[in-house]
Amino acid sequence: MIRFLVHRALQSLVVLAAMSFVVYGLIGLMPGDPIDLMINSNPRLTAEDAQRLREVYGLDRPLLARYAAWAGDALAGDFGYSRGFSRPVLEVIGPRLANTAALMTAAFLLALAIGIPLGVIGAARPGGLVDGLVNLYAFLAVSTPTFWLALIFILVFAVTLGWLPAGGIATSGGFWEGLRHLILPVATLAVVEAGIYARYTRAAMLEAMRQDWVRTAHAKGASLPRVLVRHALPNAMIPVTTIVALGFGGLFSGALVTETMFAYPGMGKLIFDAVMGNDYNLALVGLLFATLLTLIGNLAADLAYAWLDPRIGFGGAEWGGLERPR
Amino acid sequence: MNRRLTWAAAAVIATLAVLSLAAPLIAWGLGHNPEEVDLLARFESPSWSHPLGTDDLGRDVLLRLLYGGRVSLSVGLVAALAAALVGTLVGLLAGYFGGRLDGILMRLTDGVIALPLLPLLIVLAAVDFSKLGLTSLAQSESASLYRIILIITLVGWTTVARLVRGATLSLLGQDFVRAAMALGASAPRIMFVHILPNAVTPIIVATTLAVGGVILFESVLSFLGLGIQPPVPSWGNMLTNAQEVIGTAPMLAIWPGLLILLTVAACNLLGDALQAHLDPRARSETARRR
């Protein structure tokens, strides 16, 4: 158990280190470099000045040397400054992380509260009308582009009905005003994610309902709700937990699309704006932060899986094709 | 899986494919082209000459949807196939040679799967190709098309790689493969002639399911301004414009999204149906349910 944990943690560190190098290289490949941007904002800079600045900032050195210098600083806790915010990167990321945590936790809990019961009642009578509706909903949910759903929500609830703000975050008005700003983005995320959870729960329930002990419970005269909730659900929760834990891993990288659509200042929007605004340092650190948190979430998923189902052992679970843009 | 629903999904995809292929013909019939701007005919309601009306620049909405369909469908198909190709190669090599190569390739796969996909795609989409020495590619007319296919392929191969590796490992123990080995068949021959044909089912299923996912990612990137670049229409970048005028012309935002939803749902349905039909384990499950 400890061995497994250490092994996986080390593996995650390797992935993170590799990712930091790849992203560092990629960011260098984005259009323009910091000196070009300085020249654009200050036309009096001559070519010689630019060359001198390049040397001062070490931009004339080879990629590997630059990366090593950056990585050394980062390991010492110095992540540099954000060009767009003119503040240390970590100071910019902190509040964004808090905003994202609020948005994603609310959406995550709501999605579970909708998705798991739907999966259970769908599996109660496979092939019935309710099951058909649950299936249809799950299918539409996984096929809907998140940004379009967000657009429709804005169109209906903000533009046409005028009930809710179209985006942003409350600057005054206390708790309730803050809540009003959260409703649409949370609903957008939850409607889609709940479909995924309903689909997995339903499949896991059908599998569990085939087991002998469930049939025995039926035969001994237990009512259908009791069989579903007491006998089948705990077993169905094992695969569902894995999916849930994986979803949890994705929580902190934020919902780039949804946050951008609703102008919600979270991690996803921060990374997007940094990439679009040539704020290289912020983009780099933001992306690495998101990666780190995702890796921790994945590790938690592995642990949860092996802990809940001893038959699996600590070999890691297989899954695929879950990710979609949100 | 409901058989009528599967046929409906197939029909939806076939109709969209035929209509997009026939887009130039329809454009000729209507007497417009999808990039033709007419500032005197902005936001027109549907009429005989503009069956779905016009957008904020007076361009014909139906034609833009059809040409956007050409882009979305071809990106979805080509990128899914390219990713399947890469994944198949990785899976075959890892499964067949095992050992250290397997270790490296599978850790790489795990690594890519663990990454936050969309932020990574955003960074990849922002890369300047001419800095990579690919100046001719960066300046070509369909640069954004190639770019999006390339970056989706770069991150999309992992599912197929895992499936093919698993299939390869189980096939390696079978008599016909061992017989081929005993007869001295070369490694490529065993991989491509003996193993690959028997591992094709999971590849087909995963690729069909991937097409829908690719179309979603393409539309998101295009919507964010990092995918297909205007004036070439795609369902994603049509929604970028529509967002700005959503108060005056809501239908502009509804049509492209509906088409994305319809296409992705049809691909997912078709993938599920293929899986139920081709994968014996899934088939026994459906049989038991009846």
XYZ file of C-alpha atoms in Angstrom:
616
model
C 0.000 0.000 0.000
C 2.711 2.469 1.062
C 4.892 1.132 -1.743
C 2.121 1.644 -4.251
C 1.510 5.166 -3.011
C 5.181 6.122 -3.191
C 5.518 4.535 -6.628
C 2.521 6.397 -8.029
C 3.543 9.664 -6.399
C 6.992 9.417 -7.964
C 5.421 8.607 -11.321
C 3.201 11.685 -11.030
C 6.259 13.814 -10.245
C 7.985 12.548 -13.387
C 4.905 13.392 -15.457
C 4.814 16.855 -13.889
C 8.512 17.475 -14.564
C 8.175 16.288 -18.175
C 5.066 18.402 -18.584
C 6.849 21.488 -17.225
C 9.591 21.075 -19.820
C 7.170 20.467 -22.703
C 4.992 23.426 -21.759
C 8.054 25.632 -21.255
C 9.132 24.737 -24.784
C 5.635 25.231 -26.206
C 5.229 28.648 -24.615
C 8.474 29.679 -26.289
C 6.866 28.694 -29.581
C 3.898 31.003 -29.187
C 3.890 34.071 -31.406
C 6.137 36.935 -30.316
C 8.510 37.026 -27.360
C 8.701 39.400 -24.379
C 11.229 41.650 -26.129
C 9.005 41.961 -29.221
C 6.217 43.042 -26.894
C 8.499 45.655 -25.293
C 9.444 46.977 -28.717
C 5.766 47.241 -29.637
C 4.971 49.240 -26.523
C 8.054 51.463 -26.786
C 8.965 52.431 -30.379
C 12.139 54.250 -29.262
C 13.890 50.928 -28.534
C 16.592 50.309 -31.143
C 17.727 46.955 -32.478
C 20.844 47.203 -30.304
C 18.702 47.839 -27.218
C 16.611 44.806 -28.061
C 19.713 42.664 -28.424
C 21.064 43.968 -25.113
C 17.735 43.233 -23.385
C 17.753 39.742 -24.825
C 21.150 39.183 -23.236
C 20.080 40.732 -19.928
C 17.056 38.438 -19.711
C 19.011 35.459 -20.991
C 16.742 35.001 -24.008
C 19.732 34.413 -26.275
C 20.678 31.272 -24.373
C 19.666 27.799 -25.554
C 16.295 26.367 -24.474
C 17.740 23.833 -22.042
C 19.782 26.430 -20.167
C 16.790 28.748 -19.908
C 14.588 25.903 -18.693
C 17.150 24.855 -16.071
C 17.337 28.418 -14.752
C 13.541 28.679 -14.623
C 13.144 25.276 -12.952
C 15.774 26.180 -10.339
C 13.916 29.374 -9.441
C 10.580 27.570 -9.388
C 11.892 24.875 -7.049
C 13.124 27.638 -4.770
C 9.571 28.981 -4.707
C 10.084 31.858 -7.158
C 7.551 31.515 -9.979
C 8.167 34.945 -11.420
C 5.879 37.812 -12.309
C 2.755 38.010 -14.401
C 3.160 40.506 -17.233
C -0.547 41.254 -17.462
C -1.178 41.725 -13.741
C 2.282 43.112 -12.790
C 2.208 40.971 -9.694
C 3.864 37.715 -8.578
C 2.215 34.793 -10.342
C 1.274 32.987 -7.140
C -0.579 36.070 -5.854
C -2.652 36.080 -9.036
C -3.390 32.363 -8.938
C -4.445 32.196 -5.264
C -7.853 33.931 -5.431
C -8.593 32.309 -8.803
C -8.084 28.903 -7.270
C -10.562 29.773 -4.513
C -13.166 30.920 -7.067
C -12.709 27.772 -9.112
C -12.995 25.608 -6.001
C -16.346 27.251 -5.134
C -17.738 26.860 -8.648
C -16.522 23.324 -9.187
C -17.485 21.963 -5.773
C -21.024 23.274 -6.153
C -21.334 21.843 -9.675
C -19.780 18.539 -8.621
C -22.145 18.015 -5.674
C -25.192 19.020 -7.698
C -24.185 16.665 -10.522
C -23.841 13.771 -8.079
C -27.164 14.609 -6.409
C -28.891 14.483 -9.808
C -26.896 11.822 -11.619
C -26.711 8.966 -9.121
C -30.444 8.845 -8.240
C -31.295 9.039 -11.961
C -29.026 6.079 -12.665
C -30.627 4.082 -9.857
C -34.241 4.691 -10.876
C -33.317 4.019 -14.503
C -31.837 0.658 -13.587
C -34.878 -0.251 -11.447
C -36.862 -1.272 -14.540
C -34.449 -1.661 -17.453
C -36.136 -0.943 -20.749
C -39.057 0.891 -19.139
C -40.249 4.397 -19.849
C -38.264 5.975 -16.987
C -35.147 4.093 -18.065
C -35.646 5.369 -21.596
C -35.907 8.960 -20.375
C -32.816 8.607 -18.178
C -30.912 7.134 -21.121
C -32.048 9.915 -23.417
C -31.006 12.569 -20.921
C -27.592 10.966 -20.346
C -27.075 10.716 -24.073
C -27.988 14.296 -24.818
C -25.899 15.498 -21.886
C -22.681 13.848 -23.042
C -23.285 15.029 -26.617
C -24.056 18.676 -25.852
C -21.268 21.192 -26.374
C -20.876 22.917 -22.988
C -20.308 26.362 -24.479
C -23.517 26.110 -26.476
C -25.527 25.064 -23.418
C -24.025 28.063 -21.603
C -25.035 30.286 -24.522
C -28.606 28.962 -24.431
C -28.800 29.483 -20.649
C -27.593 33.059 -21.085
C -30.107 33.587 -23.891
C -33.040 32.236 -21.876
C -32.349 33.237 -18.267
C -30.284 36.397 -18.668
C -31.273 37.992 -21.989
C -34.911 36.961 -22.451
C -36.209 36.485 -18.900
C -33.654 38.711 -17.156
C -33.795 36.603 -13.982
C -30.067 36.035 -13.529
C -26.822 37.870 -14.337
C -25.205 36.755 -17.613
C -21.787 36.433 -16.057
C -19.097 37.805 -13.822
C -18.879 37.575 -10.085
C -20.632 39.613 -7.417
C -18.648 42.641 -6.219
C -21.211 43.631 -3.600
C -24.526 42.471 -2.195
C -23.221 39.724 0.051
C -23.903 36.012 -0.023
C -27.157 35.970 -2.026
C -25.808 38.125 -4.800
C -22.769 35.844 -4.999
C -25.086 32.851 -5.219
C -27.085 34.432 -8.052
C -23.901 34.748 -10.091
C -23.063 31.105 -9.473
C -26.397 29.639 -10.571
C -25.944 29.642 -14.356
C -22.344 28.382 -14.516
C -23.056 25.733 -11.879
C -26.197 24.620 -13.720
C -24.320 24.419 -17.034
C -21.640 22.182 -15.575
C -24.011 20.086 -13.466
C -26.481 19.355 -16.291
C -23.679 17.865 -18.376
C -21.765 16.051 -15.634
C -24.949 14.585 -14.130
C -25.545 12.845 -17.457
C -22.160 11.151 -17.216
C -22.787 10.019 -13.634
C -26.294 8.790 -14.492
C -24.892 6.726 -17.351
C -22.196 5.094 -15.244
C -24.452 4.537 -12.253
C -27.095 2.898 -14.434
C -24.553 0.542 -16.028
C -23.011 -0.339 -12.666
C -26.471 -0.926 -11.152
C -27.475 -3.271 -13.977
C -24.277 -5.213 -13.404
C -24.875 -5.399 -9.636
C -28.539 -6.420 -10.108
C -27.364 -9.576 -11.860
C -25.433 -10.826 -8.834
C -26.648 -13.793 -6.835
C -27.097 -11.962 -3.575
C -29.393 -9.434 -5.218
C -31.483 -12.256 -6.670
C -31.549 -13.851 -3.218
C -32.769 -10.623 -1.658
C -35.504 -10.496 -4.328
C -36.471 -14.112 -3.647
C -36.678 -13.533 0.079
C -39.290 -10.903 -0.565
C -37.382 -7.655 -0.109
C -39.131 -4.723 -1.750
C -37.692 -3.252 -4.926
C -36.515 0.010 -3.312
C -34.827 -1.971 -0.553
C -33.101 -4.288 -3.014
C -31.974 -1.310 -5.063
C -30.665 0.833 -2.243
C -29.462 -1.715 0.322
C -28.219 -4.568 -1.833
C -27.323 -3.305 -5.307
C -26.268 0.311 -4.770
C -23.285 -0.274 -2.425
C -21.754 -2.634 -4.984
C -22.567 -0.374 -7.896
C -20.819 2.465 -6.112
C -17.394 0.872 -6.610
C -17.014 1.670 -10.335
C -18.995 4.886 -9.862
C -16.530 6.068 -7.211
C -13.686 5.741 -9.690
C -15.483 7.941 -12.194
C -16.363 10.393 -9.435
C -12.769 10.529 -8.190
C -11.550 11.093 -11.739
C -14.051 13.905 -12.109
C -12.745 15.282 -8.825
C -9.246 15.322 -10.287
C -10.421 17.545 -13.092
C -12.146 19.971 -10.724
C -9.223 22.253 -10.043
C -8.025 22.780 -13.547
C -11.344 24.534 -13.683
C -13.908 24.593 -16.387
C -12.094 26.619 -19.006
C -15.049 26.894 -21.379
C -17.747 27.539 -18.786
C -15.635 30.075 -16.897
C -14.827 31.909 -20.119
C -18.473 31.910 -21.210
C -19.691 33.401 -17.927
C -16.640 35.648 -17.407
C -16.088 33.809 -14.119
C -12.610 34.570 -12.716
C -11.346 31.044 -12.075
C -8.310 28.989 -13.077
C -9.662 27.982 -16.481
C -10.337 31.531 -17.593
C -7.005 32.622 -16.098
C -5.090 30.098 -18.227
C -7.070 31.003 -21.347
C -6.592 34.749 -20.880
C -2.885 34.271 -20.130
C -2.372 32.280 -23.335
C -4.330 34.771 -25.421
C -2.650 37.791 -23.782
C 0.947 36.539 -24.188
C 1.311 36.413 -20.410
C 3.808 33.564 -20.713
C 4.802 33.129 -17.099
C 1.243 33.091 -15.856
C 0.163 30.632 -18.555
C 3.062 28.333 -17.726
C 2.555 28.304 -13.964
C -1.241 28.171 -14.245
C -1.072 25.162 -16.538
C 1.422 23.394 -14.271
C -0.756 24.079 -11.237
C -3.737 22.597 -13.034
C -1.643 19.581 -14.028
C -0.399 19.042 -10.471
C -3.920 19.121 -9.063
C -5.199 16.817 -11.791
C -2.425 14.320 -11.038
C -3.259 14.391 -7.333
C -6.908 13.768 -8.195
C -5.978 10.807 -10.396
C -3.890 9.370 -7.597
C -6.881 9.709 -5.267
C -8.991 7.870 -7.848
C -6.542 4.961 -7.922
C -6.449 4.779 -4.141
C -10.221 4.946 -3.798
C -10.632 2.167 -6.317
C -8.172 -0.204 -4.682
C -9.467 0.616 -1.211
C -13.126 0.002 -2.110
C -12.559 -3.175 -4.079
C -9.766 -5.334 -2.652
C -10.106 -7.643 -5.664
C -8.505 -4.980 -7.825
C -5.301 -4.600 -5.811
C -3.037 -1.629 -6.218
C -2.303 -2.175 -9.877
C -4.164 0.871 -11.083
C -7.483 0.860 -12.869
C -8.191 0.963 -16.583
C -10.512 3.522 -18.052
C -10.709 5.629 -21.100
C -12.647 8.100 -23.125
C -14.154 10.028 -20.239
C -12.761 13.446 -20.881
C -14.738 16.072 -22.716
C -14.338 19.840 -22.993
C -16.198 21.653 -20.280
C -29.580 -0.865 -28.007
C -32.651 0.141 -29.933
C -32.206 -0.829 -33.573
C -34.429 1.899 -35.004
C -32.458 4.505 -33.066
C -29.213 3.179 -34.531
C -30.595 3.483 -38.050
C -31.774 6.986 -37.272
C -28.249 7.884 -36.130
C -26.745 6.430 -39.290
C -29.318 8.324 -41.357
C -28.494 11.605 -39.608
C -24.788 11.229 -40.322
C -25.392 10.157 -43.918
C -27.745 13.102 -44.530
C -25.298 15.596 -43.055
C -22.450 14.104 -45.072
C -24.410 14.208 -48.334
C -25.668 17.756 -47.723
C -22.169 19.027 -46.888
C -20.730 17.305 -49.941
C -23.471 18.887 -52.057
C -22.872 22.317 -50.486
C -21.270 23.841 -53.630
C -24.238 22.617 -55.675
C -26.706 24.154 -53.225
C -24.652 27.347 -53.189
C -24.915 27.457 -56.989
C -28.652 26.811 -56.791
C -29.188 29.675 -54.337
C -26.833 31.964 -56.205
C -24.703 32.863 -53.153
C -21.458 31.717 -51.637
C -20.853 31.237 -47.896
C -18.295 34.033 -47.605
C -20.287 36.591 -49.622
C -20.919 39.643 -47.419
C -24.017 41.764 -48.103
C -24.292 44.590 -45.608
C -27.675 45.629 -47.043
C -29.145 42.238 -46.148
C -28.115 41.771 -42.497
C -30.249 39.649 -40.129
C -32.796 38.776 -42.831
C -35.580 36.364 -41.974
C -35.828 33.105 -43.889
C -36.847 33.551 -47.535
C -36.580 31.595 -50.795
C -33.167 33.021 -51.543
C -31.952 32.649 -47.911
C -33.771 29.553 -46.523
C -32.443 30.124 -42.980
C -31.961 33.878 -43.236
C -28.711 35.820 -43.053
C -26.209 36.595 -40.292
C -24.731 39.837 -38.941
C -22.748 40.391 -42.170
C -25.585 39.406 -44.479
C -24.099 35.999 -45.248
C -26.397 33.067 -45.991
C -26.830 31.010 -42.797
C -27.786 27.727 -44.483
C -24.726 27.793 -46.737
C -22.422 28.624 -43.840
C -23.900 25.738 -41.838
C -23.336 23.329 -44.733
C -19.772 24.494 -45.373
C -19.171 24.405 -41.604
C -20.383 20.811 -41.700
C -17.736 19.974 -44.291
C -15.086 21.290 -41.899
C -16.472 19.678 -38.733
C -17.120 16.286 -40.295
C -13.782 16.083 -42.079
C -11.802 17.252 -39.036
C -13.700 14.736 -36.886
C -13.089 11.876 -39.286
C -9.468 12.641 -40.230
C -8.290 13.450 -36.705
C -10.023 10.388 -35.245
C -8.446 8.164 -37.913
C -5.004 9.710 -37.474
C -5.225 9.297 -33.702
C -6.327 5.676 -34.183
C -3.341 5.098 -36.472
C -0.860 6.473 -33.935
C -2.565 4.604 -31.107
C -2.535 1.331 -33.054
C 1.198 1.629 -33.747
C 2.002 2.486 -30.127
C -0.212 -0.329 -28.818
C 1.212 -2.932 -31.234
C 4.828 -2.006 -30.443
C 4.264 -1.910 -26.695
C 2.324 -5.166 -26.622
C 4.538 -7.105 -29.022
C 7.996 -6.120 -27.781
C 7.066 -5.737 -24.117
C 9.830 -5.085 -21.622
C 11.414 -1.678 -21.459
C 9.751 -0.324 -24.634
C 6.363 -1.309 -23.215
C 7.237 0.405 -19.942
C 8.239 3.648 -21.637
C 5.282 3.754 -24.033
C 2.719 2.948 -21.365
C 4.127 5.514 -18.916
C 3.907 8.023 -21.770
C 0.289 7.002 -22.340
C -0.517 7.313 -18.638
C 1.166 10.712 -18.628
C -0.841 12.054 -21.551
C -4.114 10.692 -20.114
C -3.403 12.397 -16.783
C -3.005 15.863 -18.318
C -5.725 18.521 -18.251
C -6.654 18.198 -21.903
C -8.375 21.438 -22.816
C -5.809 23.883 -21.330
C -3.089 21.856 -23.063
C -4.948 22.019 -26.391
C -5.270 25.776 -25.984
C -1.495 26.137 -25.596
C -0.854 23.793 -28.526
C -3.315 25.725 -30.686
C -1.505 28.976 -29.908
C 1.889 27.649 -31.072
C 3.345 29.566 -33.988
C 4.193 26.994 -36.679
C 6.697 29.261 -38.395
C 8.845 29.182 -35.230
C 9.046 25.415 -35.714
C 10.446 25.926 -39.209
C 7.152 24.921 -40.821
C 6.718 28.264 -42.564
C 5.014 26.874 -45.650
C 2.500 25.021 -43.492
C 1.907 28.073 -41.302
C 1.143 30.246 -44.311
C -0.959 27.812 -46.321
C -4.616 28.616 -46.741
C -5.902 25.711 -44.673
C -3.253 26.089 -41.952
C -5.851 26.182 -39.189
C -7.379 22.972 -40.532
C -4.068 21.051 -40.496
C -3.150 22.518 -37.147
C -6.315 21.373 -35.435
C -6.064 17.872 -36.884
C -2.424 17.693 -35.761
C -2.977 18.807 -32.185
C -6.016 16.598 -31.662
C -4.020 13.649 -32.988
C -1.176 14.500 -30.592
C -3.364 14.059 -27.525
C -6.068 11.705 -28.812
C -4.238 8.425 -29.429
C -4.151 7.070 -25.883
C -7.441 5.149 -25.714
C -6.695 3.148 -28.864
C -3.103 2.526 -27.733
C -4.316 0.917 -24.513
C -6.975 -1.157 -26.248
C -4.580 -2.414 -28.938
C -1.873 -3.226 -26.401
C -4.366 -5.262 -24.392
C -5.573 -7.112 -27.482
C -1.983 -7.743 -28.617
C -1.015 -9.211 -25.262
C -3.925 -11.630 -25.279
C -3.364 -12.599 -28.951
C 0.355 -13.251 -28.399
C -0.520 -16.297 -26.328
C -2.792 -17.820 -28.984
C -1.766 -20.830 -31.032
C -1.908 -19.246 -34.487
C 0.420 -16.440 -33.435
C 2.814 -18.858 -31.742
C 2.732 -21.038 -34.850
C 3.625 -18.041 -37.021
C 6.494 -17.243 -34.665
C 7.719 -20.839 -34.765
C 7.691 -20.689 -38.569
C 10.032 -17.726 -38.355
C 7.687 -14.921 -39.428
C 9.222 -11.460 -38.987
C 8.036 -9.125 -36.239
C 6.262 -6.704 -38.626
C 4.544 -9.642 -40.331
C 3.249 -11.028 -37.047
C 2.122 -7.592 -35.890
C 0.361 -6.495 -39.048
C -0.797 -9.762 -40.629
C -1.580 -11.926 -37.619
C -2.357 -9.615 -34.731
C -3.798 -6.429 -36.216
C -6.738 -8.021 -38.146
C -7.844 -9.680 -34.914
C -7.604 -6.494 -32.909
C -9.622 -4.393 -35.318
C -12.939 -4.502 -33.445
C -11.939 -2.347 -30.461
C -10.184 0.048 -32.855
C -13.344 0.557 -34.899
C -15.527 1.077 -31.840
C -13.106 3.486 -30.164
C -12.621 5.460 -33.377
C -16.355 5.848 -33.973
C -16.815 7.070 -30.418
C -13.815 9.379 -30.848
C -15.309 11.168 -33.880
C -17.968 12.746 -31.677
C -15.412 13.825 -29.101
C -13.139 15.324 -31.762
C -16.027 17.345 -33.202
C -16.730 18.702 -29.698
C -13.094 19.717 -29.188
C -12.875 21.252 -32.675
C -15.990 23.321 -32.085
C -14.754 24.523 -28.694
C -11.357 25.545 -30.047
C -12.915 27.263 -33.051
C -15.392 28.996 -30.771
C -12.533 30.313 -28.622
C -10.818 31.625 -31.760
C -8.032 29.042 -31.745
C -9.391 26.548 -34.250
C -10.753 27.121 -37.733
C -10.193 30.783 -38.610
C -12.854 32.983 -40.203
C -13.923 33.678 -42.904
C -13.898 29.881 -43.386
C -17.093 28.854 -41.576
C -17.146 26.161 -38.917
C -19.924 25.417 -36.444
C -17.683 26.587 -33.623
C -16.637 29.945 -35.068
C -20.201 30.686 -36.254
C -21.158 30.594 -32.583
C -18.447 33.131 -31.726
C -20.214 35.693 -33.916
C -23.637 34.595 -32.755
C -22.678 35.180 -29.116
C -22.169 38.880 -29.774
C -25.571 39.369 -31.394
C -27.510 36.869 -29.297
C -30.002 39.511 -28.171
C -30.996 40.507 -31.722
C -30.620 37.202 -33.562
C -30.965 34.189 -31.247
C -31.451 31.728 -34.132
C -27.853 32.343 -35.232
C -26.762 30.796 -31.938
C -29.239 27.945 -32.049
C -28.602 26.359 -35.468
C -24.847 25.589 -35.221
C -25.187 24.238 -31.685
C -28.084 21.988 -32.691
C -26.032 20.589 -35.564
C -23.050 19.891 -33.275
C -25.365 18.214 -30.758
C -27.061 16.142 -33.474
C -23.782 15.027 -35.051
C -22.060 14.162 -31.781
C -25.120 12.313 -30.463
C -25.369 10.329 -33.713
C -21.668 9.369 -33.559
C -22.000 8.300 -29.923
C -25.125 6.246 -30.686
C -23.421 4.585 -33.624
C -20.338 3.815 -31.516
C -22.460 2.266 -28.768
C -24.385 0.207 -31.300
C -21.181 -1.013 -32.959
C -19.815 -1.972 -29.584
C -22.947 -3.914 -28.675
C -22.864 -5.654 -32.056
C -19.147 -6.380 -32.411
C -17.992 -6.929 -28.838
C -19.098 -10.401 -27.696
C -19.030 -9.476 -24.030
C -21.330 -6.526 -24.532
C -23.520 -8.719 -26.757
C -23.985 -11.343 -24.071
C -25.041 -8.542 -21.733
C -27.753 -7.315 -24.081
C -28.875 -10.879 -24.727
C -29.254 -11.495 -21.037
C -31.266 -8.354 -20.650
C -33.815 -9.666 -23.120
